[in-house]
Amino acid sequence: MQSATEQNTGRKLLATDFYVDVKDIGRFRLAKRTMRDEFQIGAEYSRLTEGVDTPTPWLAQMATMVANLKVLAVTVPEDWNIDEMDPLDDESYSRIFRVYEALRAREDSFRAGIGKSSKKTGQGAGEDLAVLVQEEIPTYTE
C-alpha cells in the first residue's frame, strides 16, 4: 500500500514488487526485473548517454544506475525526482548510489544459492571446465 509520503512513478503496481528502505532517503517500491525491463533499461541508458559508443567510465556507471532506478521504480519518496537532482551537489550522486546499491542487494537476495560456491559450468574462476558439447557435431543434410 502506498503511503502519503510516496509518489507513484506511473509504473503499474504488481504483486511481485518489493520494497527497499534507504536510511535518510526513504522507502522505494521497486519492480521485480523482467527481460522486458532489461530492454527498457538498455534503451534508457542509450537516451542518457545520447548514443555515445564508448562513454567514459563515470558516465557509464551513472547512466546504468539512473536507468535501472527510472525503469524499476514503482513508488518513490515524495521528495525523490532523479531528473531534477542538482548535478553540482555530490549528495545527489551519493543518494543515487545508495538507492541503486539497495536495489541490487535486494535483487541479489532473491537469487538461489547466494553466497554459496556454484559448481555450474561457466561460473568458475580459473577452473579447467569440461566441454559440454559433443566432440563431433552431427551434420544434417537434406
mmCIF file of C-alpha atoms in Angstrom:
data_model
loop_
_atom_site.group_PDB
_atom_site.id
_atom_site.type_symbol
_atom_site.label_atom_id
_atom_site.label_comp_id
_atom_site.label_asym_id
_atom_site.label_seq_id
_atom_site.Cartn_x
_atom_site.Cartn_y
_atom_site.Cartn_z
ATOM 1 C CA MET A 1 0.000 0.000 0.000
ATOM 2 C CA GLN A 2 1.272 3.460 -0.929
ATOM 3 C CA SER A 3 1.802 5.903 1.949
ATOM 4 C CA ALA A 4 1.197 9.651 1.921
ATOM 5 C CA THR A 5 4.963 10.224 1.693
ATOM 6 C CA GLU A 6 5.311 8.199 -1.519
ATOM 7 C CA GLN A 7 4.583 9.140 -5.108
ATOM 8 C CA ASN A 8 3.790 6.782 -7.956
ATOM 9 C CA THR A 9 6.105 6.832 -10.962
ATOM 10 C CA GLY A 10 3.388 5.686 -13.346
ATOM 11 C CA ARG A 11 4.500 2.071 -13.403
ATOM 12 C CA LYS A 12 1.749 -0.445 -12.674
ATOM 13 C CA LEU A 13 1.794 -1.963 -9.173
ATOM 14 C CA LEU A 14 2.254 -5.743 -9.197
ATOM 15 C CA ALA A 15 2.277 -8.456 -6.544
ATOM 16 C CA THR A 16 5.932 -9.187 -7.389
ATOM 17 C CA ASP A 17 7.056 -5.658 -6.416
ATOM 18 C CA PHE A 18 9.290 -5.316 -3.359
ATOM 19 C CA TYR A 19 10.376 -2.532 -1.012
ATOM 20 C CA VAL A 20 13.759 -1.188 -0.045
ATOM 21 C CA ASP A 21 14.207 1.310 2.762
ATOM 22 C CA VAL A 22 17.234 3.552 2.378
ATOM 23 C CA LYS A 23 18.303 5.390 5.517
ATOM 24 C CA ASP A 24 17.817 9.172 5.318
ATOM 25 C CA ILE A 25 16.308 8.874 1.828
ATOM 26 C CA GLY A 26 13.109 6.875 2.158
ATOM 27 C CA ARG A 27 11.146 3.872 1.015
ATOM 28 C CA PHE A 28 11.110 2.684 -2.595
ATOM 29 C CA ARG A 29 8.721 0.190 -4.133
ATOM 30 C CA LEU A 30 10.578 -1.485 -6.995
ATOM 31 C CA ALA A 31 9.516 -3.912 -9.688
ATOM 32 C CA LYS A 32 10.970 -7.378 -9.946
ATOM 33 C CA ARG A 33 13.231 -7.180 -13.002
ATOM 34 C CA THR A 34 11.957 -8.882 -16.142
ATOM 35 C CA MET A 35 13.515 -9.389 -19.560
ATOM 36 C CA ARG A 36 11.333 -6.553 -20.885
ATOM 37 C CA ASP A 37 12.674 -4.296 -18.113
ATOM 38 C CA GLU A 38 16.208 -5.174 -19.147
ATOM 39 C CA PHE A 39 15.475 -3.931 -22.674
ATOM 40 C CA GLN A 40 13.847 -0.769 -21.320
ATOM 41 C CA ILE A 41 16.877 -0.173 -19.092
ATOM 42 C CA GLY A 42 19.128 -0.520 -22.144
ATOM 43 C CA ALA A 43 17.007 1.968 -24.083
ATOM 44 C CA GLU A 44 17.027 4.442 -21.174
ATOM 45 C CA TYR A 45 20.804 4.011 -20.861
ATOM 46 C CA SER A 46 21.145 4.905 -24.559
ATOM 47 C CA ARG A 47 18.991 8.009 -24.064
ATOM 48 C CA LEU A 48 21.041 9.091 -21.046
ATOM 49 C CA THR A 49 24.357 8.608 -22.840
ATOM 50 C CA GLU A 50 22.880 10.063 -26.029
ATOM 51 C CA GLY A 51 24.107 7.077 -28.001
ATOM 52 C CA VAL A 52 27.808 7.645 -27.259
ATOM 53 C CA ASP A 53 29.592 4.481 -28.435
ATOM 54 C CA THR A 54 32.160 4.460 -25.645
ATOM 55 C CA PRO A 55 31.033 6.614 -22.738
ATOM 56 C CA THR A 56 33.522 7.471 -20.016
ATOM 57 C CA PRO A 57 33.512 5.057 -17.070
ATOM 58 C CA TRP A 58 31.819 7.720 -14.915
ATOM 59 C CA LEU A 59 29.046 8.315 -17.475
ATOM 60 C CA ALA A 60 28.532 4.582 -17.999
ATOM 61 C CA GLN A 61 28.251 3.950 -14.253
ATOM 62 C CA MET A 62 25.881 6.838 -13.590
ATOM 63 C CA ALA A 63 23.717 6.082 -16.631
ATOM 64 C CA THR A 64 23.470 2.435 -15.561
ATOM 65 C CA MET A 65 22.315 3.347 -12.055
ATOM 66 C CA VAL A 66 19.879 6.045 -13.184
ATOM 67 C CA ALA A 67 18.404 3.883 -15.970
ATOM 68 C CA ASN A 68 17.816 0.999 -13.547
ATOM 69 C CA LEU A 69 16.161 3.231 -10.967
ATOM 70 C CA LYS A 70 13.984 5.042 -13.503
ATOM 71 C CA VAL A 71 12.699 1.828 -15.083
ATOM 72 C CA LEU A 72 12.248 -0.290 -11.944
ATOM 73 C CA ALA A 73 10.823 2.348 -9.566
ATOM 74 C CA VAL A 74 7.105 1.924 -8.859
ATOM 75 C CA THR A 75 6.753 4.332 -5.936
ATOM 76 C CA VAL A 76 9.421 6.672 -4.594
ATOM 77 C CA PRO A 77 9.678 9.069 -1.651
ATOM 78 C CA GLU A 78 7.752 12.290 -2.168
ATOM 79 C CA ASP A 79 10.946 14.369 -2.487
ATOM 80 C CA TRP A 80 12.686 11.968 -4.930
ATOM 81 C CA ASN A 81 12.954 13.214 -8.501
ATOM 82 C CA ILE A 82 16.054 11.845 -10.142
ATOM 83 C CA ASP A 83 15.724 14.139 -13.180
ATOM 84 C CA GLU A 84 15.653 17.276 -11.036
ATOM 85 C CA MET A 85 18.574 16.442 -8.732
ATOM 86 C CA ASP A 86 21.355 19.023 -8.555
ATOM 87 C CA PRO A 87 24.277 17.712 -10.653
ATOM 88 C CA LEU A 88 26.700 20.018 -8.831
ATOM 89 C CA ASP A 89 25.824 18.582 -5.411
ATOM 90 C CA ASP A 90 27.836 15.467 -4.501
ATOM 91 C CA GLU A 91 24.932 14.385 -2.286
ATOM 92 C CA SER A 92 22.826 13.797 -5.421
ATOM 93 C CA TYR A 93 25.268 11.143 -6.623
ATOM 94 C CA SER A 94 25.523 9.635 -3.155
ATOM 95 C CA ARG A 95 21.728 9.292 -2.971
ATOM 96 C CA ILE A 96 21.531 7.655 -6.399
ATOM 97 C CA PHE A 97 24.338 5.246 -5.488
ATOM 98 C CA ARG A 98 22.791 4.307 -2.127
ATOM 99 C CA VAL A 99 19.380 3.559 -3.641
ATOM 100 C CA TYR A 100 20.925 1.584 -6.520
ATOM 101 C CA GLU A 101 23.067 -0.359 -4.046
ATOM 102 C CA ALA A 102 19.938 -1.218 -2.014
ATOM 103 C CA LEU A 103 18.131 -2.319 -5.185
ATOM 104 C CA ARG A 104 20.980 -4.613 -6.253
ATOM 105 C CA ALA A 105 21.418 -6.062 -2.756
ATOM 106 C CA ARG A 106 17.726 -6.916 -2.640
ATOM 107 C CA GLU A 107 17.770 -8.408 -6.149
ATOM 108 C CA ASP A 108 20.824 -10.488 -5.256
ATOM 109 C CA SER A 109 18.989 -11.814 -2.184
ATOM 110 C CA PHE A 110 16.351 -13.329 -4.496
ATOM 111 C CA ARG A 111 18.907 -15.460 -6.316
ATOM 112 C CA ALA A 112 19.028 -19.074 -5.166
ATOM 113 C CA GLY A 113 22.283 -20.125 -3.581
ATOM 114 C CA ILE A 114 23.561 -16.599 -2.947
ATOM 115 C CA GLY A 115 26.880 -16.760 -1.178
ATOM 116 C CA LYS A 116 27.363 -20.447 -1.944
ATOM 117 C CA SER A 117 30.010 -21.849 -4.227
ATOM 118 C CA SER A 118 28.495 -22.870 -7.532
ATOM 119 C CA LYS A 119 29.692 -25.891 -9.469
ATOM 120 C CA LYS A 120 27.884 -24.990 -12.671
ATOM 121 C CA THR A 121 29.992 -24.857 -15.800
ATOM 122 C CA GLY A 122 30.817 -21.350 -16.899
ATOM 123 C CA GLN A 123 30.667 -19.855 -13.448
ATOM 124 C CA GLY A 124 34.041 -20.902 -12.145
ATOM 125 C CA ALA A 125 37.016 -18.627 -11.744
ATOM 126 C CA GLY A 126 40.071 -20.082 -13.427
ATOM 127 C CA GLU A 127 38.958 -23.691 -13.254
ATOM 128 C CA ASP A 128 39.515 -26.188 -16.058
ATOM 129 C CA LEU A 129 35.907 -26.597 -17.103
ATOM 130 C CA ALA A 130 34.773 -29.627 -19.075
ATOM 131 C CA VAL A 131 33.460 -29.202 -22.595
ATOM 132 C CA LEU A 132 29.745 -29.956 -22.628
ATOM 133 C CA VAL A 133 29.224 -30.207 -26.386
ATOM 134 C CA GLN A 134 29.786 -33.376 -28.336
ATOM 135 C CA GLU A 135 33.244 -33.702 -29.817
ATOM 136 C CA GLU A 136 31.666 -34.463 -33.161
ATOM 137 C CA ILE A 137 28.642 -32.422 -34.004
ATOM 138 C CA PRO A 138 26.373 -34.288 -36.397
ATOM 139 C CA THR A 139 25.833 -32.684 -39.779
ATOM 140 C CA TYR A 140 22.335 -32.753 -41.152
ATOM 141 C CA THR A 141 21.755 -32.638 -44.854
ATOM 142 C CA GLU A 142 18.556 -32.691 -46.802
#
